[in-house]
Tab-separated table of C-alpha atoms (C1' of nucleotides) in Angstrom:
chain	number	residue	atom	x	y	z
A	1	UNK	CA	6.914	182.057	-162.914
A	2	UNK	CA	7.933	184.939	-160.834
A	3	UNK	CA	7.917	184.493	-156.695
A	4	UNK	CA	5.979	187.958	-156.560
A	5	UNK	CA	4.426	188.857	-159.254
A	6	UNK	CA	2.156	191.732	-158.165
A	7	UNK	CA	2.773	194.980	-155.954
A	8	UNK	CA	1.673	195.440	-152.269
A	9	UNK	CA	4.085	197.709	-152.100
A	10	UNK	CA	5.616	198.302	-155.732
A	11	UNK	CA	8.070	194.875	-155.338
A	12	UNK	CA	6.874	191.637	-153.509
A	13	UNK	CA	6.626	192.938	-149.781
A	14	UNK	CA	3.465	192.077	-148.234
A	15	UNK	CA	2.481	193.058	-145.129
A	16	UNK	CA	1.279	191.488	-141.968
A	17	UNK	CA	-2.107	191.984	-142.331
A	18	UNK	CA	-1.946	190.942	-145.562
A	19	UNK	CA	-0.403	187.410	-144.982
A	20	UNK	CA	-2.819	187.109	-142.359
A	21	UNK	CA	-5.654	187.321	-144.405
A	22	UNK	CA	-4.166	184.859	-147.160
A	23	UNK	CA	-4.487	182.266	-144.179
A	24	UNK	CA	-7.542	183.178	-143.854
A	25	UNK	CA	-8.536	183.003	-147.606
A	26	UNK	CA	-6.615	179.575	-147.751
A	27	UNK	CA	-8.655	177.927	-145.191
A	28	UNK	CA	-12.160	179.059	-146.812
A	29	UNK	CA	-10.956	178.179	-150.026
A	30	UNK	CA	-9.977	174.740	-149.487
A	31	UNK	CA	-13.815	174.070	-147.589
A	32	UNK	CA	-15.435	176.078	-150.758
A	33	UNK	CA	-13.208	173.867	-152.861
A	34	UNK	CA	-14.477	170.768	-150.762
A	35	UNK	CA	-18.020	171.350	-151.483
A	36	UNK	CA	-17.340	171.854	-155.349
A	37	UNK	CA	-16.967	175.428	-155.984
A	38	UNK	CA	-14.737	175.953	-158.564
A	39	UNK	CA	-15.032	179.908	-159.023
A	40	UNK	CA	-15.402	182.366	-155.502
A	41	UNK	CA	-15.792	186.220	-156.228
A	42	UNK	CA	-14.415	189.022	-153.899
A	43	UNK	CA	-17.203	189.413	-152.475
A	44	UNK	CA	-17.923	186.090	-151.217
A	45	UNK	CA	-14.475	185.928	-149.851
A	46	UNK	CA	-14.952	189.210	-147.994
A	47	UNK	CA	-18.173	187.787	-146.053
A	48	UNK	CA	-16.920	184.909	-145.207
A	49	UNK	CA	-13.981	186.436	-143.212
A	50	UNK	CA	-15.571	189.378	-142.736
A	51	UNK	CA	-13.581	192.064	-144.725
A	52	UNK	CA	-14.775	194.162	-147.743
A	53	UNK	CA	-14.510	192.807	-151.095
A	54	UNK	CA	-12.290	196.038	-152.136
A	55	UNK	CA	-9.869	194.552	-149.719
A	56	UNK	CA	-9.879	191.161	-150.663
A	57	UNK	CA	-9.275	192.179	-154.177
A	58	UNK	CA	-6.208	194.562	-152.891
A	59	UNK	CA	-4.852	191.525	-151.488
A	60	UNK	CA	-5.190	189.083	-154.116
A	61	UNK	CA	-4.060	191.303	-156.728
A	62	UNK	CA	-0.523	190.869	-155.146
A	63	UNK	CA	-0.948	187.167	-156.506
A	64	UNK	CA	-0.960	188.568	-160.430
A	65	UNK	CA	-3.867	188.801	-162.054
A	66	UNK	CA	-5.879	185.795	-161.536
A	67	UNK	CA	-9.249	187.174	-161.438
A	68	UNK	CA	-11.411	187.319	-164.410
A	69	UNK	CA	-13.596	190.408	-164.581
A	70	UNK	CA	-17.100	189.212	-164.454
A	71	UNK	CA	-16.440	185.242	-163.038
A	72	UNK	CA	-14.499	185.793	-159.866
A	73	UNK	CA	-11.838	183.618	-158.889
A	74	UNK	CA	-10.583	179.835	-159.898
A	75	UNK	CA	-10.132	178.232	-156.566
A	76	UNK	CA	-7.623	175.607	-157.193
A	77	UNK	CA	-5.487	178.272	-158.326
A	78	UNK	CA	-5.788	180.344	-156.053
A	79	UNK	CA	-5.054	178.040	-153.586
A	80	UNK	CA	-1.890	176.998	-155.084
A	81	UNK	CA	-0.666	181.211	-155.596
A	82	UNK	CA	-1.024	181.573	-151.865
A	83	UNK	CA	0.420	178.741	-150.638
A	84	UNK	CA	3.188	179.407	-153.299
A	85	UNK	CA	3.782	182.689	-151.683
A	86	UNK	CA	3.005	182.231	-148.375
A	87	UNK	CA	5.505	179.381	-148.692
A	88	UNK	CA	3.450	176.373	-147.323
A	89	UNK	CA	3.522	174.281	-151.048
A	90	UNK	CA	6.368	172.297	-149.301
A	91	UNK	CA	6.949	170.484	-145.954
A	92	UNK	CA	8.393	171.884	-143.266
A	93	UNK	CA	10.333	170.158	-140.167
A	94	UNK	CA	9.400	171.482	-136.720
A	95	UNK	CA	11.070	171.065	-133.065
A	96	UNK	CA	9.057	171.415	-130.210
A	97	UNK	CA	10.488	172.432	-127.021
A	98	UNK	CA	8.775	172.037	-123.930
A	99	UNK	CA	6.081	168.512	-124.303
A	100	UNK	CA	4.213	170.016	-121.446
A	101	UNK	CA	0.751	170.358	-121.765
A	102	UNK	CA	0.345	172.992	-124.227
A	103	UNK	CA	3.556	171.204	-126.306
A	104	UNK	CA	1.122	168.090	-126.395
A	105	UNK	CA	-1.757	169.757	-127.508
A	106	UNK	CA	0.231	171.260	-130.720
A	107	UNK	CA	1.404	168.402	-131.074
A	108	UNK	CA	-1.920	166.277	-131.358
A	109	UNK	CA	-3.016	169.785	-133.609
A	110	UNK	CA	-4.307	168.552	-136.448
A	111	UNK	CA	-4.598	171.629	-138.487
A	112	UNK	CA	-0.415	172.110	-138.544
A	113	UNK	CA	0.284	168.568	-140.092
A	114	UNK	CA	-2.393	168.816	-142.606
A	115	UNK	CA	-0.376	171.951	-144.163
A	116	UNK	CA	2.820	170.075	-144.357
A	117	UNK	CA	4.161	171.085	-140.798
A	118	UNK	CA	5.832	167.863	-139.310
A	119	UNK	CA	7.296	167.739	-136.178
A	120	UNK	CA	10.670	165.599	-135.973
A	121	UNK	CA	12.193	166.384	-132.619
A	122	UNK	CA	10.481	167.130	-129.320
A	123	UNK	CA	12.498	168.618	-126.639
A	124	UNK	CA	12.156	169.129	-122.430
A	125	UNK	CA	14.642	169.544	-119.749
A	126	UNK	CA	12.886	167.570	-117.436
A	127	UNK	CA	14.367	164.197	-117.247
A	128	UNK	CA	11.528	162.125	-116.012
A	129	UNK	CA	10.147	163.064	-119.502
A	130	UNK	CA	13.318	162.652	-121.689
A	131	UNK	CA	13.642	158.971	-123.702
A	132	UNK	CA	9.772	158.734	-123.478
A	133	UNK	CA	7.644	158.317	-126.667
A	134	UNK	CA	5.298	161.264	-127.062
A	135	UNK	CA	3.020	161.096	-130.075
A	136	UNK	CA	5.179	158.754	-131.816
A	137	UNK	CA	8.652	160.795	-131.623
A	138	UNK	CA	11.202	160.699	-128.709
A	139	UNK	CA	11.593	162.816	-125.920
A	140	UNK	CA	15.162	164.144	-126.109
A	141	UNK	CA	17.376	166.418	-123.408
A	142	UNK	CA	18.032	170.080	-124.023
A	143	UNK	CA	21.942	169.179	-124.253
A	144	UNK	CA	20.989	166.961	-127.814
A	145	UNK	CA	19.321	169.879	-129.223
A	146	UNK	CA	22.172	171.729	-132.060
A	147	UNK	CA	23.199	168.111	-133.151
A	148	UNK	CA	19.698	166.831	-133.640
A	149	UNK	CA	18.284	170.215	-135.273
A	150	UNK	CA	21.457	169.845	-137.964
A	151	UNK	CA	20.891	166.233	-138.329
A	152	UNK	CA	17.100	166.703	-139.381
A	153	UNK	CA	17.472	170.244	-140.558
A	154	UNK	CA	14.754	171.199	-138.356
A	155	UNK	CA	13.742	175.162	-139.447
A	156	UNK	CA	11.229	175.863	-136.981
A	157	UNK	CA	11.048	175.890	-133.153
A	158	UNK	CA	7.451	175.860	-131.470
A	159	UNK	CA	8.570	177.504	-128.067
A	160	UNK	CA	6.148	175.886	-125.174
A	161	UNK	CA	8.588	176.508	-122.293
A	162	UNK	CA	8.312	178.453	-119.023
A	163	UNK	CA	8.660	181.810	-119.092
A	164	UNK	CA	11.921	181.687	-117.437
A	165	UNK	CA	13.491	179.110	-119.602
A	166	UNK	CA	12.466	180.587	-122.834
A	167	UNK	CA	15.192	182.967	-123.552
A	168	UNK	CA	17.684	180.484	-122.719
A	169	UNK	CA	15.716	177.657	-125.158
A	170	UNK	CA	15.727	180.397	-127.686
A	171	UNK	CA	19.000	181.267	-127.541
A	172	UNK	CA	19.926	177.515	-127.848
A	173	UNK	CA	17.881	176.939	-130.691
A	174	UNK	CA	19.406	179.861	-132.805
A	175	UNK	CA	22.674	178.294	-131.586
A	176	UNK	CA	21.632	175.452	-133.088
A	177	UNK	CA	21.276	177.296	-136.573
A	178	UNK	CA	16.892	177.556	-136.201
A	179	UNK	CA	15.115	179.809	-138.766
A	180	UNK	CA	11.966	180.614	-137.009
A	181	UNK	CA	10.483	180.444	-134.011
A	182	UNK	CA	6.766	180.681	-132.352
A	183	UNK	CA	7.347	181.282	-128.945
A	184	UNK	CA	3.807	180.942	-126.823
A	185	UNK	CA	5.745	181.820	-123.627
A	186	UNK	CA	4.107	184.911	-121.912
A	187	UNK	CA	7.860	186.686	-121.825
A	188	UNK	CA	9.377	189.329	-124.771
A	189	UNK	CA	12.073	186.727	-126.305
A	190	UNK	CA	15.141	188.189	-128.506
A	191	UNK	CA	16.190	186.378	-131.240
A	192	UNK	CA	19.053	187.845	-133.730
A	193	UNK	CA	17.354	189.621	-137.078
A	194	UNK	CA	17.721	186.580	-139.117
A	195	UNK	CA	15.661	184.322	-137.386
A	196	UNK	CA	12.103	185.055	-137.786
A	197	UNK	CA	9.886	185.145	-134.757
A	198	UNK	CA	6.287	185.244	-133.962
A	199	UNK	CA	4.698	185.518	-130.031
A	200	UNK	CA	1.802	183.912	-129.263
A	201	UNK	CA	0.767	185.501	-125.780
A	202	UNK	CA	-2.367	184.077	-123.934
A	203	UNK	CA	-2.231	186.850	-121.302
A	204	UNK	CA	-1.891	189.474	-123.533
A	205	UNK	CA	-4.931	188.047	-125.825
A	206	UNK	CA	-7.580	187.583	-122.502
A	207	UNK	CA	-6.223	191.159	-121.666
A	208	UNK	CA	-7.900	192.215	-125.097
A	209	UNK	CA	-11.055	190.374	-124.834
A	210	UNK	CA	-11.653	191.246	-120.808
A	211	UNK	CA	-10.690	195.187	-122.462
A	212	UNK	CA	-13.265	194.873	-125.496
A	213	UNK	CA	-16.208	193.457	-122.785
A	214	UNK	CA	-14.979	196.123	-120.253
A	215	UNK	CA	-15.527	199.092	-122.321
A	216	UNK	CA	-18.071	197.627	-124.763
A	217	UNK	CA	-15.761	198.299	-127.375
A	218	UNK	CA	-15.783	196.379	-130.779
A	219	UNK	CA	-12.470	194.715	-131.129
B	1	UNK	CA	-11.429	209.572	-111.048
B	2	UNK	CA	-12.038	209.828	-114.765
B	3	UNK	CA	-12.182	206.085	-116.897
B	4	UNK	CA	-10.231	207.397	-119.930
B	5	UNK	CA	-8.736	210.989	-119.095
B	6	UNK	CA	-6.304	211.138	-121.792
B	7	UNK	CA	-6.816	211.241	-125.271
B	8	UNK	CA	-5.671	208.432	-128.396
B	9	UNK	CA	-8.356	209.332	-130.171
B	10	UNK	CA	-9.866	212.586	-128.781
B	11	UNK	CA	-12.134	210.119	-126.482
B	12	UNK	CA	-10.985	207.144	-124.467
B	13	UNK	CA	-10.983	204.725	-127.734
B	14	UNK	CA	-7.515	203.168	-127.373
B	15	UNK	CA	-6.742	201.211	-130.316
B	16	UNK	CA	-5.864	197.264	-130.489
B	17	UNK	CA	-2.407	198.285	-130.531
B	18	UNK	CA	-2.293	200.044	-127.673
B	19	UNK	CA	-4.116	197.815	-125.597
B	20	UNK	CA	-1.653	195.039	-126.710
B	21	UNK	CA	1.319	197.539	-125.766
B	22	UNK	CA	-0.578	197.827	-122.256
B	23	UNK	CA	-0.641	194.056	-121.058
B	24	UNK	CA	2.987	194.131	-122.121
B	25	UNK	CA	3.744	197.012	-120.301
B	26	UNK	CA	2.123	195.881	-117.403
B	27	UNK	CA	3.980	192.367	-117.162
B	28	UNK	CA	7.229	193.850	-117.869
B	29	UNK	CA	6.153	196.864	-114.540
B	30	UNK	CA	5.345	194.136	-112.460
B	31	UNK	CA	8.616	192.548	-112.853
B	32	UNK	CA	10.974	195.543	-112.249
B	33	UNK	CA	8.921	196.392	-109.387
B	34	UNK	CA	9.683	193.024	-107.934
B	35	UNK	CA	13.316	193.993	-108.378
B	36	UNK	CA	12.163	197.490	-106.402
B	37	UNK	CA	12.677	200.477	-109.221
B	38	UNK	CA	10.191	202.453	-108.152
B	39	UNK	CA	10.748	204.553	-111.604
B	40	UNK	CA	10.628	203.340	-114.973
B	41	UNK	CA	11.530	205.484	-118.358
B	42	UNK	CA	9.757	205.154	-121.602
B	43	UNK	CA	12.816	204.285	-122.792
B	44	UNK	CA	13.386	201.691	-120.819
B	45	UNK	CA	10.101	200.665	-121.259
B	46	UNK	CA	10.615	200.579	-124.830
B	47	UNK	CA	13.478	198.748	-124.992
B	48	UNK	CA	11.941	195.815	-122.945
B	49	UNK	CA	9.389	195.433	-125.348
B	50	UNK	CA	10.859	196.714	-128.511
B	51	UNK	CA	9.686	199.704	-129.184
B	52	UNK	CA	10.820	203.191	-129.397
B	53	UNK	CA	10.763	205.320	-126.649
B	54	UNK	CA	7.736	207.783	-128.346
B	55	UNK	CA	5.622	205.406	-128.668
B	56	UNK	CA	5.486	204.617	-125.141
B	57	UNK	CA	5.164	207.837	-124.174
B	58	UNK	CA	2.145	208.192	-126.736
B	59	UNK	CA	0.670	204.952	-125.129
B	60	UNK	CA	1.157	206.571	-121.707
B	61	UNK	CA	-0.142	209.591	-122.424
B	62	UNK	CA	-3.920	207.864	-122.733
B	63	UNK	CA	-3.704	207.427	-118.944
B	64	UNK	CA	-3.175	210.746	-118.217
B	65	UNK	CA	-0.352	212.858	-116.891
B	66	UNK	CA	1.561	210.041	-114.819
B	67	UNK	CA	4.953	211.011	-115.761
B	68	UNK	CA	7.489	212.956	-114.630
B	69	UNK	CA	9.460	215.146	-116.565
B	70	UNK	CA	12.802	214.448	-116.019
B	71	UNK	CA	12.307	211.649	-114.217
B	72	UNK	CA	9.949	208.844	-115.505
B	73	UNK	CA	6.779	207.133	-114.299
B	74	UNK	CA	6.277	206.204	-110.906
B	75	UNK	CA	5.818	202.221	-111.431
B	76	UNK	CA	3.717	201.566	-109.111
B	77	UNK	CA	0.871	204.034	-110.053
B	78	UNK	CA	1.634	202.888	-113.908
B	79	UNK	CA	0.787	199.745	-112.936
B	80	UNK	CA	-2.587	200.314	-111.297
B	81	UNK	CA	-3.638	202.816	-114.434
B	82	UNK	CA	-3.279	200.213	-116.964
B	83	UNK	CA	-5.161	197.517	-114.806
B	84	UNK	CA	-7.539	200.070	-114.374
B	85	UNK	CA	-7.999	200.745	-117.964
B	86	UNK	CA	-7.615	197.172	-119.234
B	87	UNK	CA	-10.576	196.477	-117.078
B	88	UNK	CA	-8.185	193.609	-114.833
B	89	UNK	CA	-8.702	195.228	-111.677
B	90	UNK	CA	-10.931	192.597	-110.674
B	91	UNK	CA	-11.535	189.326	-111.329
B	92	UNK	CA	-13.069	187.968	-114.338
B	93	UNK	CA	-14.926	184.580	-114.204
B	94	UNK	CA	-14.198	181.771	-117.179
B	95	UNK	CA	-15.703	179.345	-118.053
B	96	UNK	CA	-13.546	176.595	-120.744
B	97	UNK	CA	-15.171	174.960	-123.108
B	98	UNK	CA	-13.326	171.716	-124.657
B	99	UNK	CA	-11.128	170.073	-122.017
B	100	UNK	CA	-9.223	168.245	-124.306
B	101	UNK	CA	-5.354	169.205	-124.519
B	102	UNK	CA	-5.450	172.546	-125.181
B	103	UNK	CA	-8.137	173.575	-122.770
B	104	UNK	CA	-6.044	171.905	-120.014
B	105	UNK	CA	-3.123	173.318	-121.071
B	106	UNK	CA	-5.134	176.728	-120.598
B	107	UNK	CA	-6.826	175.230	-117.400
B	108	UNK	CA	-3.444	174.768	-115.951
B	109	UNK	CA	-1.863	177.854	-117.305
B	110	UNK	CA	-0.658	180.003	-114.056
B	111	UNK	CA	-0.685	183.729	-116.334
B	112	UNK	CA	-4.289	183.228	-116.551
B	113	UNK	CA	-4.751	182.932	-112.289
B	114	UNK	CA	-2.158	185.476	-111.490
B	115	UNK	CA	-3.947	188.182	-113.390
B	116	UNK	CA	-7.312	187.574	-111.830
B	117	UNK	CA	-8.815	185.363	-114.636
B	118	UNK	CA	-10.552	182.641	-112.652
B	119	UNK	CA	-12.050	179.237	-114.386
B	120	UNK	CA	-15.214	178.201	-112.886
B	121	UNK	CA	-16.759	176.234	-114.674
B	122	UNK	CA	-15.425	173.350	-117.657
B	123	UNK	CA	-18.094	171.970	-120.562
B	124	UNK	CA	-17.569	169.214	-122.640
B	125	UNK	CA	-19.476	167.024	-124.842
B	126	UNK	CA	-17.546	164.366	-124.299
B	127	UNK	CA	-19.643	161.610	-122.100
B	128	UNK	CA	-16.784	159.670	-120.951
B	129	UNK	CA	-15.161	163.018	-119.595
B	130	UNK	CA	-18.547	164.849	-118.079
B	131	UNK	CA	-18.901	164.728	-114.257
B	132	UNK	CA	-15.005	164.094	-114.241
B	133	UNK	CA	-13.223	166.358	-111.835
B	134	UNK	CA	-10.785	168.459	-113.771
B	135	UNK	CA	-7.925	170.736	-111.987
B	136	UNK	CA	-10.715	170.464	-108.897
B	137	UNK	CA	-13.700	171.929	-110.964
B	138	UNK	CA	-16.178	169.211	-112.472
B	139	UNK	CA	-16.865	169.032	-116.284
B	140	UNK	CA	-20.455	169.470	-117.768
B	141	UNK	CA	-22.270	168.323	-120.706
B	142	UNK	CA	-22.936	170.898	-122.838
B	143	UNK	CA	-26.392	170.981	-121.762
B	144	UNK	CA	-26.072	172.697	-119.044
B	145	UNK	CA	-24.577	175.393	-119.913
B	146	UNK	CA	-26.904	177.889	-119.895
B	147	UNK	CA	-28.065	177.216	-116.193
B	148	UNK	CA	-24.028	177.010	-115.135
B	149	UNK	CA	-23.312	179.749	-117.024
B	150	UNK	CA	-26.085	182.271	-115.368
B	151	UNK	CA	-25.764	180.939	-111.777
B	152	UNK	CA	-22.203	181.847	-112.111
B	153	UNK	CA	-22.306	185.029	-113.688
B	154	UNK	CA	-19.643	183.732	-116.075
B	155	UNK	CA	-18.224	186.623	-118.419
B	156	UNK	CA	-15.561	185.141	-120.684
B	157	UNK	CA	-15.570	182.220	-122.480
B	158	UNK	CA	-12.581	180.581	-123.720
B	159	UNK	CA	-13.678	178.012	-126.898
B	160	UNK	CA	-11.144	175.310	-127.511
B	161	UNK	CA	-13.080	172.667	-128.918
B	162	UNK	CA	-12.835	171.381	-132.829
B	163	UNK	CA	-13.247	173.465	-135.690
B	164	UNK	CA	-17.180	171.887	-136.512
B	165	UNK	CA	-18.422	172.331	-132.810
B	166	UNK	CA	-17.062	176.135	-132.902
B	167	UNK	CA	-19.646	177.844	-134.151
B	168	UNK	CA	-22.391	175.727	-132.523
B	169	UNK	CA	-20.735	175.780	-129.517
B	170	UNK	CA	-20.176	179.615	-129.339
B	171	UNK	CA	-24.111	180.126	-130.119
B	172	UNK	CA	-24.771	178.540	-127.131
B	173	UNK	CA	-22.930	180.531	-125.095
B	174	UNK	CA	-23.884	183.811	-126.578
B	175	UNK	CA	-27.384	182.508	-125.976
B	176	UNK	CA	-26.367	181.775	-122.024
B	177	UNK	CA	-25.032	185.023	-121.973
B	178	UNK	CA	-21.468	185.314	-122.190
B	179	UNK	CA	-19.884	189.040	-122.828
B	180	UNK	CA	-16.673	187.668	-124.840
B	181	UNK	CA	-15.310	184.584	-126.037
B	182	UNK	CA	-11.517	183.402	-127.085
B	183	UNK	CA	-11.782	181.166	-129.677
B	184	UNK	CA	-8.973	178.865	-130.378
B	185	UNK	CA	-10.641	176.969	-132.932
B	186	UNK	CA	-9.079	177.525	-136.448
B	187	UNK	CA	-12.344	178.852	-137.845
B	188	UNK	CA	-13.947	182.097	-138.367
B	189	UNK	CA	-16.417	182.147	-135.581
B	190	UNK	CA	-19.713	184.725	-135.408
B	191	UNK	CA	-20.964	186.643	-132.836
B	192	UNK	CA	-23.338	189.546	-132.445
B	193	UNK	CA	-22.084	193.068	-131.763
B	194	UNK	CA	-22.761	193.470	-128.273
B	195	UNK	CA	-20.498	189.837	-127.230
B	196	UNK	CA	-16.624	190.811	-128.068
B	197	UNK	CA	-14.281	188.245	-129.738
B	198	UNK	CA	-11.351	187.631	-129.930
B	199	UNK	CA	-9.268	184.758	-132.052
B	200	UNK	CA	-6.042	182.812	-131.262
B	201	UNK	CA	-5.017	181.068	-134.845
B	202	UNK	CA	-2.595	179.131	-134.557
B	203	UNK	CA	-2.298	177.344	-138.129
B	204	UNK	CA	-2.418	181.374	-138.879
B	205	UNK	CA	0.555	181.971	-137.281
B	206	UNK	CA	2.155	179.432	-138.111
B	207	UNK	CA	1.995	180.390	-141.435
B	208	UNK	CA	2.946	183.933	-140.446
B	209	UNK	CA	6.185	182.176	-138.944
B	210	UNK	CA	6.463	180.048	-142.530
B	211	UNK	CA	6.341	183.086	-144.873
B	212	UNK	CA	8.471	185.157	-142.845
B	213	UNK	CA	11.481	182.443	-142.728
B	214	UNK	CA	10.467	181.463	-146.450
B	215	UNK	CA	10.994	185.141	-147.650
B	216	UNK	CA	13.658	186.299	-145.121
B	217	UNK	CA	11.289	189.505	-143.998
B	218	UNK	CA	11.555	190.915	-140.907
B	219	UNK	CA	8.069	190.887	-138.771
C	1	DG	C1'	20.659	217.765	-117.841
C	2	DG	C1'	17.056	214.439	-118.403
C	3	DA	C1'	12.624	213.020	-119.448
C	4	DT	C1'	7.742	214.011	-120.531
C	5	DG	C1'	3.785	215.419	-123.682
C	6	DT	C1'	2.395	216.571	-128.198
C	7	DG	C1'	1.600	218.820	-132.786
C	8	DA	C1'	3.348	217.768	-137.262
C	9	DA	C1'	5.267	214.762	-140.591
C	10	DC	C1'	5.366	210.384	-142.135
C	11	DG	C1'	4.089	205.831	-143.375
C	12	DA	C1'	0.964	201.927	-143.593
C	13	DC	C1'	-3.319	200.043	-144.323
C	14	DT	C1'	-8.249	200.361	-145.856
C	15	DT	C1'	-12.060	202.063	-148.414
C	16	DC	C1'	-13.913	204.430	-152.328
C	17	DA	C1'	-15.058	204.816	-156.908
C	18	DC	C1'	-14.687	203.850	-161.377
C	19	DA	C1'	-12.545	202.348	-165.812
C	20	DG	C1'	-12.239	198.160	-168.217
C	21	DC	C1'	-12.973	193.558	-169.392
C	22	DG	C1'	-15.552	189.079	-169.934
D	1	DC	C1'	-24.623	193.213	-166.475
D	2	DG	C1'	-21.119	191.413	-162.969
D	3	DC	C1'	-16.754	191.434	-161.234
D	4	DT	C1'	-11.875	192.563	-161.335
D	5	DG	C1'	-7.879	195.796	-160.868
D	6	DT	C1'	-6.354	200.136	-159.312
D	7	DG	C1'	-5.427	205.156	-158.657
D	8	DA	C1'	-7.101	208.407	-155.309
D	9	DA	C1'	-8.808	209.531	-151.006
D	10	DG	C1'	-9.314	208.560	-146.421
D	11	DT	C1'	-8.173	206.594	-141.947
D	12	DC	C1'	-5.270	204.841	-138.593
D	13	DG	C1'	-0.927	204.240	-136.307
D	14	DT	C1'	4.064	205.463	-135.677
D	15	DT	C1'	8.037	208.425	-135.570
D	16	DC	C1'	10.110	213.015	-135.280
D	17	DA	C1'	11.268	217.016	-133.077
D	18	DC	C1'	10.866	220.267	-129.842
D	19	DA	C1'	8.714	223.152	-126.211
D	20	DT	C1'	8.088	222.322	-121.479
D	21	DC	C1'	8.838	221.078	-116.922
D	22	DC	C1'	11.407	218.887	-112.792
DNA sequence: GGATGTGAACGACTTCACAGCG
DNA sequence: CGCTGTGAAGTCGTTCACATCC
């Protein structure tokens, strides 16, 4: 079986939007699934996240050619193509820095362990904090962070540190021989080109949505 | 003083990107001015946030002419432009609803404050928490949120409540009147045309962060 | 010289439209 | 007939390159 089998761009590069969306399908397919429906056409897809069919077609045809012309779509396998690409058909091992309150509430977020994210190692600089349980895992000092990431081959880092600590965190982590981060600090972190990063910025999303009400604008 | 004198689209339609550009602009203005350069160049603009330098320029351009040839844009004016187009040059009133851990992680989040977003009012459905006293506002039953919502002339709603209550939930306050809505559940959430949305997924991004590490792509 | 503003080229993503298959 | 897969067209956003101005 081939890791890419279909073109979004002639070989097996997909783009942003694109792996968005596959979320997006994954999520509705598994409640569609849920409630018995064992075949979902383009079209339903589309309406239920809101994008044409055309597009939704574009997007799947990147997973080889699952579709059968006049049926639609087997939803089991679908599901499994797109978590096979998008990478999710295995478990991952997360750290997350910064058990403040947004670190607790990813942590008690039950959407990331159901898709085989599982935190092993939470992290914070504050010592009143450190050697406490949190959510079943220990509370461990920045200074144990490269020799617990080897141990447990953490590959992700959830960043939920103060703005002015989270280039430092980040640079630690990478130090510590990280693969990806998701930094939800409201500050532009650099990371070196092969570790993967996504920003989560609050500020910069409210800043949209007070922009779209402001001008009446449809996002 | 005209709203949108430059052109990104003819008329003063900026697109999503640029209005993300703009909020990151802005931070990064605010924080050189605080170390007094009066002048910033879109190429050091760019650099802070990634970028090249034309695309800042382009972005600029929407404003109007604020920059100096030869010299660069005067920070301080930059600054008040963007707020001015973003729509933050005055305060916006929020009301949360869901004050579980995320929402008081959001509560308690000091971006939100500092750039004129102010919380003033908290619903839950929770019993045991309603009438509580939360960060020094008191939480409602969801019941009255219509009446809350009007005497306060709340705007912007921020939805961080579970997946099954999103949609219900976000009804309600369209129906109460709110302009725009942040929804953090991880569910596509619907809303007419005239309320804006806008949707912080973080199982999406996640995933993102997954696929990007999996396949060693650059975002 | 140094930096802006901007048409033109380029690239990326989306929609259209239709051939082809079940 | 219904629905997929896909080239072609269209739209949107970014980068280039250079005239222009301080």
């Amino acid at each position: 079986m081939l890791l890419f089998p279909g073109p979004n761009g002639a070989d097996g590069r997909l783009s942003r939007a694109t792996v968005t969306r596959f979320s997006l399908y994954l999520r509705h397919l598994e409640e569609v699934l849920n409630k018995g429906a064992q075949k979902v056409s383009s079209k339903q897809l589309g309406e239920a996240i809101g994008i044409t069919d055309a597009q939704v077609r574009k997007d799947l045809a990147c997973l080889g050619n699952l579709g059968q012309p006049g049926i639609g779509y087997a939803s089991v396998e679908l599901i499994a193509a797109i978590r096979h690409v998008l990478g999710i058909d295995r478990v991952w091992s997360v750290a997350l820095v910064g058990v403040g309150n947004l670190g607790r509430a990813l942590l008690r977020y039950k959407g990331f362990q159901a898709r085989g994210f599982r935190f092993v190692a939470l992290f914070d600089k504050d010592p009143a904090l450190t050697g406490q349980q949190v959510e079943g895992l220990r509370v461990r000092g920045l200074e144990d962070m490269t020799e617990t990431i080897k141990a447990h081959k953490v590959e992700l880092g959830l960043l939920a540190v103060p703005s002015d600590s989270a280039q430092f965190v980040a640079d630690s982590l990478v130090q510590a021989g990280i693969r990806g981060l998701l930094n939800f600090a409201p500050v532009v972190v650099r990371v070196p080109p092969e570790v993967s990063l996504v920003a989560v910025d609050l500020t910069v999303q409210l800043e949209q949505l007070a922009f779209h009400v402001h001008t009446g604008n449809v996002p």
